[in-house]
mmCIF file of C-alpha atoms in Angstrom:
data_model
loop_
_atom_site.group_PDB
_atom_site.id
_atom_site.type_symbol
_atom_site.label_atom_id
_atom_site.label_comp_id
_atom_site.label_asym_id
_atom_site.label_seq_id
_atom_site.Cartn_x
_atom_site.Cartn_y
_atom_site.Cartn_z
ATOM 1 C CA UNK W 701 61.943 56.070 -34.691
ATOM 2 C CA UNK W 702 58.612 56.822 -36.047
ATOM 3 C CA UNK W 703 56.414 59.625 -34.987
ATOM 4 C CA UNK W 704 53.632 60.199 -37.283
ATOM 5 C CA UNK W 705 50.432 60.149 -35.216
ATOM 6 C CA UNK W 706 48.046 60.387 -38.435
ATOM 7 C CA UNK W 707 46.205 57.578 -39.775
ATOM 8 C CA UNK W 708 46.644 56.853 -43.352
ATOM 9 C CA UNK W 709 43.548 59.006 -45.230
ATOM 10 C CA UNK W 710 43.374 61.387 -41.965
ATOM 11 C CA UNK W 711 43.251 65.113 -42.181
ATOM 12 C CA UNK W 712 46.612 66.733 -40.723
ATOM 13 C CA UNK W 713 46.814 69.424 -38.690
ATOM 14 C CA UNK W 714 46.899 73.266 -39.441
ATOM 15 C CA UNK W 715 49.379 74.951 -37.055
ATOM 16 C CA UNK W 716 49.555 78.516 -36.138
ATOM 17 C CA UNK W 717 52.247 80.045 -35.200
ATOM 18 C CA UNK W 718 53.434 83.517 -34.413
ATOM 19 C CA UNK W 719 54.707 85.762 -31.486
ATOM 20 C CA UNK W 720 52.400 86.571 -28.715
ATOM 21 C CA UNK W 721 49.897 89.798 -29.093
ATOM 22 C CA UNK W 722 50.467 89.446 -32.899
ATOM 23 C CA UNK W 723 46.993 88.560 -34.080
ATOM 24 C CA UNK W 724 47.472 85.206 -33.770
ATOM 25 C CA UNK W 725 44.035 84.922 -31.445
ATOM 26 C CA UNK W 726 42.274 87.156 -34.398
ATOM 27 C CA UNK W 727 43.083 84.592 -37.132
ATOM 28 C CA UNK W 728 42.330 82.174 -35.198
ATOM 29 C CA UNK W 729 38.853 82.637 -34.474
ATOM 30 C CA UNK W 730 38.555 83.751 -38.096
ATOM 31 C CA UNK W 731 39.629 80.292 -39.130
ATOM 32 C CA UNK W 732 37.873 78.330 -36.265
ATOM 33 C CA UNK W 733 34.378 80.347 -38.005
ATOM 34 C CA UNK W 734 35.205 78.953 -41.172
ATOM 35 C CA UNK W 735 35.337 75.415 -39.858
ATOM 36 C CA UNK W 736 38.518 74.892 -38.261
ATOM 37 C CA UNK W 737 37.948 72.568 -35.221
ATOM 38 C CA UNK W 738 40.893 74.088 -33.200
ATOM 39 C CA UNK W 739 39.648 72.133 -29.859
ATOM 40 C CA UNK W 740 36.471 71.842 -26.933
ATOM 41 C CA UNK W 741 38.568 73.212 -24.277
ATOM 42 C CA UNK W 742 40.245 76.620 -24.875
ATOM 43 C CA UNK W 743 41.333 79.726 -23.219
ATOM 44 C CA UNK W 744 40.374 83.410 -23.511
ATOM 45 C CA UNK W 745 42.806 83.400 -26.700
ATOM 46 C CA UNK W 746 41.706 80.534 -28.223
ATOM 47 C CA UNK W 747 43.950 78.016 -27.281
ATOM 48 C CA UNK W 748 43.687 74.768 -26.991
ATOM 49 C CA UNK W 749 44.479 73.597 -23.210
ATOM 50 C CA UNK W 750 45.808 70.046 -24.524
ATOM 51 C CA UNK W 751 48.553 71.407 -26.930
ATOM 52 C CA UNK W 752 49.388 74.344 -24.706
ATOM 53 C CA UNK W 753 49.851 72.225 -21.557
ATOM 54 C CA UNK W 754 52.061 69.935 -23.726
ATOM 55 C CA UNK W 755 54.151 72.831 -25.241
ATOM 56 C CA UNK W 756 54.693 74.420 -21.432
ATOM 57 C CA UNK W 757 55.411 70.816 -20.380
ATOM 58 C CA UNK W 758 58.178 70.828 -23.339
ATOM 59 C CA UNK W 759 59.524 73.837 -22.734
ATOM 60 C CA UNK W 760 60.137 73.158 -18.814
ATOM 61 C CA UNK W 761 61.809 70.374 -19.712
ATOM 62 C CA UNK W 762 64.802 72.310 -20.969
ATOM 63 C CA UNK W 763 64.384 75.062 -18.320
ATOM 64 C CA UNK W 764 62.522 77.585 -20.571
ATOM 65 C CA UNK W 765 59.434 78.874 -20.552
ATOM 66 C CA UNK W 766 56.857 80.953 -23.224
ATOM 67 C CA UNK W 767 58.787 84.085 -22.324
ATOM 68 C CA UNK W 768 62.439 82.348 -22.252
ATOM 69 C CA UNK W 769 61.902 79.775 -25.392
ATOM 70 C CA UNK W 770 65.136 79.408 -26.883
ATOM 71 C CA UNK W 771 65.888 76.816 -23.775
ATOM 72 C CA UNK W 772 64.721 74.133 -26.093
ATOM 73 C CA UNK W 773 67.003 74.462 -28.428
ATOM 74 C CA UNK W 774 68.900 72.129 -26.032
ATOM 75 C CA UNK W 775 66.575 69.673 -25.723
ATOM 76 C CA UNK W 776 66.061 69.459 -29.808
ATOM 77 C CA UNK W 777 69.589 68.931 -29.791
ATOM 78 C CA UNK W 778 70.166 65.979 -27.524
ATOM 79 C CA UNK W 779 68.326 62.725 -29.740
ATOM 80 C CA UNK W 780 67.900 60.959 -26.425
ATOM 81 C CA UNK W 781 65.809 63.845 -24.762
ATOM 82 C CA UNK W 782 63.902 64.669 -27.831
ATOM 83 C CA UNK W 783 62.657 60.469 -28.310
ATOM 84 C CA UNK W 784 61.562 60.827 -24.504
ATOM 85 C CA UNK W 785 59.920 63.982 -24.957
ATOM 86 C CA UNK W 786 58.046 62.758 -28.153
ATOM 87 C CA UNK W 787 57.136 59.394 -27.163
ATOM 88 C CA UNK W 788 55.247 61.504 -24.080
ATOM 89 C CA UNK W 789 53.602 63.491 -26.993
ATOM 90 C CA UNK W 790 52.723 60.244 -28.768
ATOM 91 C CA UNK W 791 51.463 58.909 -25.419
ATOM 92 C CA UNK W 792 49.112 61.537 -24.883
ATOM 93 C CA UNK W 793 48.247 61.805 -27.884
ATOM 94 C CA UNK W 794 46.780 58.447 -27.949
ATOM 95 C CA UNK W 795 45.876 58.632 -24.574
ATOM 96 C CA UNK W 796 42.219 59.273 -23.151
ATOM 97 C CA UNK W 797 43.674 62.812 -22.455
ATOM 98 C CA UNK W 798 42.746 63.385 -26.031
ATOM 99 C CA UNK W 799 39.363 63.634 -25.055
ATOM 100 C CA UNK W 800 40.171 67.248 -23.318
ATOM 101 C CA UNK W 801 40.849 68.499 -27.109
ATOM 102 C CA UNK W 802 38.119 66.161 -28.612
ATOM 103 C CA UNK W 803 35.270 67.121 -25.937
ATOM 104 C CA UNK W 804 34.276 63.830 -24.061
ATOM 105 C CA UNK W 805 30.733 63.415 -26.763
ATOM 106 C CA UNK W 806 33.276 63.182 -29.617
ATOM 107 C CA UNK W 807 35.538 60.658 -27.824
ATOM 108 C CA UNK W 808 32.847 58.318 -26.663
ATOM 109 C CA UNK W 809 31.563 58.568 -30.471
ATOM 110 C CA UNK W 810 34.991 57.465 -31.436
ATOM 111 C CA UNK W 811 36.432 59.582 -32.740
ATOM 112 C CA UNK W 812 40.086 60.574 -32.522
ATOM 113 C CA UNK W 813 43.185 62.867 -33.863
ATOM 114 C CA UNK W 814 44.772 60.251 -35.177
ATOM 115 C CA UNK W 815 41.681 59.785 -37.426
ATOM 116 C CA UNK W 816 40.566 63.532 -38.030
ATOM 117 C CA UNK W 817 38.688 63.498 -41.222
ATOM 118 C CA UNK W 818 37.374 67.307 -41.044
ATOM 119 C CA UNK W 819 40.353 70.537 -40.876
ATOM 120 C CA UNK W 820 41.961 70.746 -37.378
ATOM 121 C CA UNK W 821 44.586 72.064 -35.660
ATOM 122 C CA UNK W 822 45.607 74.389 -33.060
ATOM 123 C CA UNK W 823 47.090 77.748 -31.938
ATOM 124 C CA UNK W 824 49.688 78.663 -29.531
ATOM 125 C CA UNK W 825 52.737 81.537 -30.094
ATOM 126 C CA UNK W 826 54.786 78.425 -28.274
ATOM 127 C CA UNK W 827 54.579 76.451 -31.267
ATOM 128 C CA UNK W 828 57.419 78.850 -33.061
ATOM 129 C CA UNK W 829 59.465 77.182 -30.911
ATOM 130 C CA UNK W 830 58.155 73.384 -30.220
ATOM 131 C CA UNK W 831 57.186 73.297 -34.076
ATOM 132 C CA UNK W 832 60.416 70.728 -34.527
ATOM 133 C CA UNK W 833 58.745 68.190 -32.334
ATOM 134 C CA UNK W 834 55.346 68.969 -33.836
ATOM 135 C CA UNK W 835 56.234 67.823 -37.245
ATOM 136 C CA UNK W 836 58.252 65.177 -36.184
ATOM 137 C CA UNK W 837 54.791 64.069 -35.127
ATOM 138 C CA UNK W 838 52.720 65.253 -37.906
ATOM 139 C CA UNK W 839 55.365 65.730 -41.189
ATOM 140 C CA UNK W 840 52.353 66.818 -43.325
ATOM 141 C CA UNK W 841 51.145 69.200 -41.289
ATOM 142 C CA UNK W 842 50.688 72.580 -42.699
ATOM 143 C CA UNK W 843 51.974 76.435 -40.948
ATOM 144 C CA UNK W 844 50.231 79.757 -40.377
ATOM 145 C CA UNK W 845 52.890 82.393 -39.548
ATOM 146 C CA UNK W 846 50.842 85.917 -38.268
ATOM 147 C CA UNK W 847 53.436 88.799 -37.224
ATOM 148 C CA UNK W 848 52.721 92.000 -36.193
ATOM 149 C CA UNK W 849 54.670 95.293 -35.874
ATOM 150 C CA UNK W 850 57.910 94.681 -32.679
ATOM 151 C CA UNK W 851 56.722 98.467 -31.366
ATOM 152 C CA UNK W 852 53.034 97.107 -30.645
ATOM 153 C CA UNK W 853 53.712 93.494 -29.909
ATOM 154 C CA UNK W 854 56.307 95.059 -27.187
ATOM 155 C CA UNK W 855 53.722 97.967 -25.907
ATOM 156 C CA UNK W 856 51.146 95.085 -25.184
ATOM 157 C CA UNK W 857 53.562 92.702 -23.551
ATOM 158 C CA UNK W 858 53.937 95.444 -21.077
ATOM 159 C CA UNK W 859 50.588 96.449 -20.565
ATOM 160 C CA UNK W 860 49.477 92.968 -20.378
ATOM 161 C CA UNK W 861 52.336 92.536 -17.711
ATOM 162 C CA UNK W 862 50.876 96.084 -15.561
ATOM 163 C CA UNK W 863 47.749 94.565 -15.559
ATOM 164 C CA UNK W 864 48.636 91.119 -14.134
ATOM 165 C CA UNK W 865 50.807 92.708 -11.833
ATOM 166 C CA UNK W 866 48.125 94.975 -10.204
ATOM 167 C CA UNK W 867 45.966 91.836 -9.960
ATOM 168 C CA UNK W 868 48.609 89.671 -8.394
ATOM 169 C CA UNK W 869 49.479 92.633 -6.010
ATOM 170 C CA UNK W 870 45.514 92.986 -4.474
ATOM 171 C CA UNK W 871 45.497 88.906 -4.334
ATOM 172 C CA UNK W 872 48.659 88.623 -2.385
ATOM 173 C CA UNK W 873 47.460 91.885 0.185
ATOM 174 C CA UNK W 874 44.284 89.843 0.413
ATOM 175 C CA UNK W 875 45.632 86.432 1.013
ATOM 176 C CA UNK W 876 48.832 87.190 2.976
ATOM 177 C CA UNK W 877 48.011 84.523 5.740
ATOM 178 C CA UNK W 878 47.221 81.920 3.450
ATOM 179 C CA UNK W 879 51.071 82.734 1.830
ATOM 180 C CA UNK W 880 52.346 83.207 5.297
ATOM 181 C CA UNK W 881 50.454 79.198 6.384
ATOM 182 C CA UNK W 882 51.004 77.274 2.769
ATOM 183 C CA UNK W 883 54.077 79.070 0.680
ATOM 184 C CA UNK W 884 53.782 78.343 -2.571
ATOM 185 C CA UNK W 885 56.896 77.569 -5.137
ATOM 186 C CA UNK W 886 55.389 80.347 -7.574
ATOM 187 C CA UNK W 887 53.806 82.291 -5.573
ATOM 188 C CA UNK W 888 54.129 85.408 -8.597
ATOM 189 C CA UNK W 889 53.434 83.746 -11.850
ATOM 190 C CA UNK W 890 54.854 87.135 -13.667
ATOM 191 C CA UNK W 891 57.320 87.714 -17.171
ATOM 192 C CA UNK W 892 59.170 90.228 -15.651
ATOM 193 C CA UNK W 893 61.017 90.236 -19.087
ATOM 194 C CA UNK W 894 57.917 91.460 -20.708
ATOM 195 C CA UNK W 895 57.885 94.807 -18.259
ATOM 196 C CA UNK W 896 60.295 96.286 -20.672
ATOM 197 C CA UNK W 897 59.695 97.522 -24.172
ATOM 198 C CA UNK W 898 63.570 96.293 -24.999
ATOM 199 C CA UNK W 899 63.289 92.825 -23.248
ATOM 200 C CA UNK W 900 59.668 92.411 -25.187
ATOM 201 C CA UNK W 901 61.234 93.892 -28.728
ATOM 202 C CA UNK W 902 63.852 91.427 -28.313
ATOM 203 C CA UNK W 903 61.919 88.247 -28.097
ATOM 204 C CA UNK W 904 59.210 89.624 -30.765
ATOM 205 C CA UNK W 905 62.678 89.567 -33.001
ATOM 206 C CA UNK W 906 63.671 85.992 -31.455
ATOM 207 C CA UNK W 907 60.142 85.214 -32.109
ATOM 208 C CA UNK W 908 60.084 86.419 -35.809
ATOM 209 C CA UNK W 909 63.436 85.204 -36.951
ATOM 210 C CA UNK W 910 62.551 81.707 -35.630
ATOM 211 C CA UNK W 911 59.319 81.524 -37.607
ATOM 212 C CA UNK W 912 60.558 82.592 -40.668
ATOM 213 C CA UNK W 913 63.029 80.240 -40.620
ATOM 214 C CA UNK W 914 60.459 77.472 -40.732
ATOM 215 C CA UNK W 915 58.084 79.299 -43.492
ATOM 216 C CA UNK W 916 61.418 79.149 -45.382
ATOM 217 C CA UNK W 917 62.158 75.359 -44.563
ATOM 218 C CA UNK W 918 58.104 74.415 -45.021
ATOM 219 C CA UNK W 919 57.793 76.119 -48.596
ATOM 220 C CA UNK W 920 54.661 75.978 -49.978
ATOM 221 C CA UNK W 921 53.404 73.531 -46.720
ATOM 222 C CA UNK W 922 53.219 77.383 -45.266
ATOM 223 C CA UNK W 923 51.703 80.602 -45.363
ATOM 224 C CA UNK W 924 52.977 83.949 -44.024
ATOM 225 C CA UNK W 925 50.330 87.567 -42.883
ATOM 226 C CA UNK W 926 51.936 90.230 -42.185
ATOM 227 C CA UNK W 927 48.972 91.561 -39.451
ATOM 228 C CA UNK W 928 49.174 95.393 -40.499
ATOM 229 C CA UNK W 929 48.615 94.327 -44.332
ATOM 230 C CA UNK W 930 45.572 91.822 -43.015
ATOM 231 C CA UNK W 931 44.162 94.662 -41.645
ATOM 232 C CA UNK W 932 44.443 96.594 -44.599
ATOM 233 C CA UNK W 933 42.866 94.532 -47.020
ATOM 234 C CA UNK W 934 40.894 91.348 -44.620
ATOM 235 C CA UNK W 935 39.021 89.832 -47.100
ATOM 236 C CA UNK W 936 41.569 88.819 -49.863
ATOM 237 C CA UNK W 937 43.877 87.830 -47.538
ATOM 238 C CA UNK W 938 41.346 85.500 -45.218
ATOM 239 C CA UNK W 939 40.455 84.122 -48.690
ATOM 240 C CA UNK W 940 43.859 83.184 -49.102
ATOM 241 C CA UNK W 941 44.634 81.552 -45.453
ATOM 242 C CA UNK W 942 40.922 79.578 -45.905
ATOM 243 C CA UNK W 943 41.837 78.144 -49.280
ATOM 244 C CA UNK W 944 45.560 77.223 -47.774
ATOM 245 C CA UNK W 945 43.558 75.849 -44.653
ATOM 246 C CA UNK W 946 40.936 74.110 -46.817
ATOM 247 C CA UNK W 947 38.408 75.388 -45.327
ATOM 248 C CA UNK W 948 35.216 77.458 -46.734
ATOM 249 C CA UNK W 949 35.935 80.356 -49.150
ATOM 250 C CA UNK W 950 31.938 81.200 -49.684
ATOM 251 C CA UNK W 951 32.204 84.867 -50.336
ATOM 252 C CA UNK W 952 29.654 86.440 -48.195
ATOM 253 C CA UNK W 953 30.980 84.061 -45.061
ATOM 254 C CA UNK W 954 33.717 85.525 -45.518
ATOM 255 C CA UNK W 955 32.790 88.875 -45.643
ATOM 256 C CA UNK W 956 31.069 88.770 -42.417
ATOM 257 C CA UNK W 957 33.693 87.508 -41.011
ATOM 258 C CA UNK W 958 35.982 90.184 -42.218
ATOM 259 C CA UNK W 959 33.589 93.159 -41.449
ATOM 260 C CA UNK W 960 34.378 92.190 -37.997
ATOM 261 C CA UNK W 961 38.010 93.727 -38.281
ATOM 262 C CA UNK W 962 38.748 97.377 -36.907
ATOM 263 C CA UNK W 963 41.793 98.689 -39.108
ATOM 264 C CA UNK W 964 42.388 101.670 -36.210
ATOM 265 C CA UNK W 965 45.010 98.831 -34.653
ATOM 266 C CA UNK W 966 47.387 98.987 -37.149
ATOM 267 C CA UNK W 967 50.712 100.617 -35.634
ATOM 268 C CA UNK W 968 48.579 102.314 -33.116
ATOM 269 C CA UNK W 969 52.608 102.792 -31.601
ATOM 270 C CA UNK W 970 52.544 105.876 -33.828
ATOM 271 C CA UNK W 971 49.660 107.592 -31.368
ATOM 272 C CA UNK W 972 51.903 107.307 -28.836
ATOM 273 C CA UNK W 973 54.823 109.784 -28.062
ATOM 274 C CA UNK W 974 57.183 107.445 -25.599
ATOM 275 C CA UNK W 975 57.157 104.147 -28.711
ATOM 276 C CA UNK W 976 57.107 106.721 -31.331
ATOM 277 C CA UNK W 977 60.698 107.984 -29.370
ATOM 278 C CA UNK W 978 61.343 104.119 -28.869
ATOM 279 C CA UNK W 979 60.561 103.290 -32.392
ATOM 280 C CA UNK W 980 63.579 105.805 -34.008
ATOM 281 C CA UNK W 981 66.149 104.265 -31.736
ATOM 282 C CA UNK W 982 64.834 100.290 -33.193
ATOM 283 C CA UNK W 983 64.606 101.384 -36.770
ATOM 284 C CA UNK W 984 67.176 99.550 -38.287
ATOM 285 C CA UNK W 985 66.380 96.590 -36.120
ATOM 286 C CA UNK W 986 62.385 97.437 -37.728
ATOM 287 C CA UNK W 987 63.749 97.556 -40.835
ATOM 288 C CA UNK W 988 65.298 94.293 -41.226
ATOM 289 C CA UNK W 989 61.752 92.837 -40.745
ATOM 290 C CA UNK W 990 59.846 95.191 -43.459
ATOM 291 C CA UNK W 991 58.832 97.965 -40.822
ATOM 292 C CA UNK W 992 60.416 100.781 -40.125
#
């Protein structure tokens, strides 16, 4: 069955992809002030609410989640689940709903994704995984891969995961008879998996693997940064990801872009005594990925 939602002349998408706390925010808005319309509605990382609610949506469907991903390997496996699940992309696609990605202004002017004429696209570390159904949807669509060093994408997992923990600890003290009158079916929305430098090393490898495998497959439809070598060198390296993108390469844009990046958070693990300790007993697994 056909997929393609992209009008014949339309721009196709740009899709970034990468593991979570891996720079893929910083790129992002790197890209999105070169021109990249990457959606009206976002979150604090830059993430479009449209494609992220329909990548959680995907993932649920085979029982996963963005910290347990590998679920929907089932569902790309089974033809009859993956034709529901993309004829529910189509639909929304060319629903009204597009007008959360579009901003309503844009939608009443009439304009649409299937008939993009400007770059677009969208980030969300989800896509490593849903990227199958994405290009069943948009086969022309070209791939930014951004990894980072497993030590620090592992070290912010878990501080990310204190953080929401203390929060969700003061709500629940606060609101206890509002549990106690309306219980709710997720009453902790918590990775628990992500409390733990192993369990968060392990899916930054799950992550990595998965993604390279489709740089591989995409060939020169996608580009791969390595975040610590970005940060060494920013402005040859954003001129290379604009020109991929086809966005603007002016020099001094991107210079001021590029002053923006502090270099200090490259393998800032190595500050730290307990990853430093956790780093030597990873290394070979580090070194299989070019760190080490």
């Amino acid at each position: 069955m056909e997929h393609s939602a992209i009008s014949k002349g339309a721009t196709d998408p740009i899709i970034i992809i990468g593991m979570h706390r891996s720079g893929t925010s910083m790129m992002t808005g790197m890209l999105r002030q070169l021109g990249l319309f990457i959606g009206a509605n976002k979150d604090n990382n830059d993430e479009s609410n449209f494609f992220q609610r329909m990548n959680d949506w995907a993932l649920r469907q085979a029982g996963g989640s963005w910290d347990n991903p590998e679920m929907i390997d089932d569902l790309l496996a089974n033809s009859t689940m993956r034709e529901l699940v993309l004829d529910y992309f189509q639909l929304s696609l060319n629903s009204p709903r597009q007008l959360f990605f579009l901003d309503w202004r844009n939608y009443l002017r009439g304009q649409r994704i299937a008939t993009m004429s400007t770059p677009w696209g969208w980030k969300d570390p989800r896509n490593t995984y849903t990227l199958p159904l994405w290009l069943d949807i948009f086969p022309n669509a070209k791939v930014i891969h951004i990894y980072r060093n497993g030590i620090d994408v592992a070290q912010s997992l878990r501080l990310r995961w204190q953080k929401d923990l203390e929060h969700v600890q003061k709500t629940y003290q606060r609101q206890k008879p509002i549990f106690a009158a309306l219980p709710k079916i997720r009453t902790f929305p918590l990775s628990v998996r992500c409390s733990d430098l192993e369990q968060g090393f392990k899916l930054w490898e799950k992550h990595l693997q998965r993604a390279q495998v489709h740089v591989e497959t995409l060939g020169d439809r996608a580009i791969e940064v390595k975040y610590e070598d970005f940060l060494a060198s920013p402005l040859e390296h954003l001129r290379t990801v604009a020109a991929f993108a086809g966005l603007s390469t002016d020099e001094a844009k991107l210079r001021e872009i590029t002053g923006q990046v502090k270099g200090a958070r490259s393998q800032a693990y190595k500050k730290n005594p307990e990853l430093l300790a956790f780093s030597r007993s990873v290394n070979e697994r580090l070194e299989r990925h070019g760190y080490g």
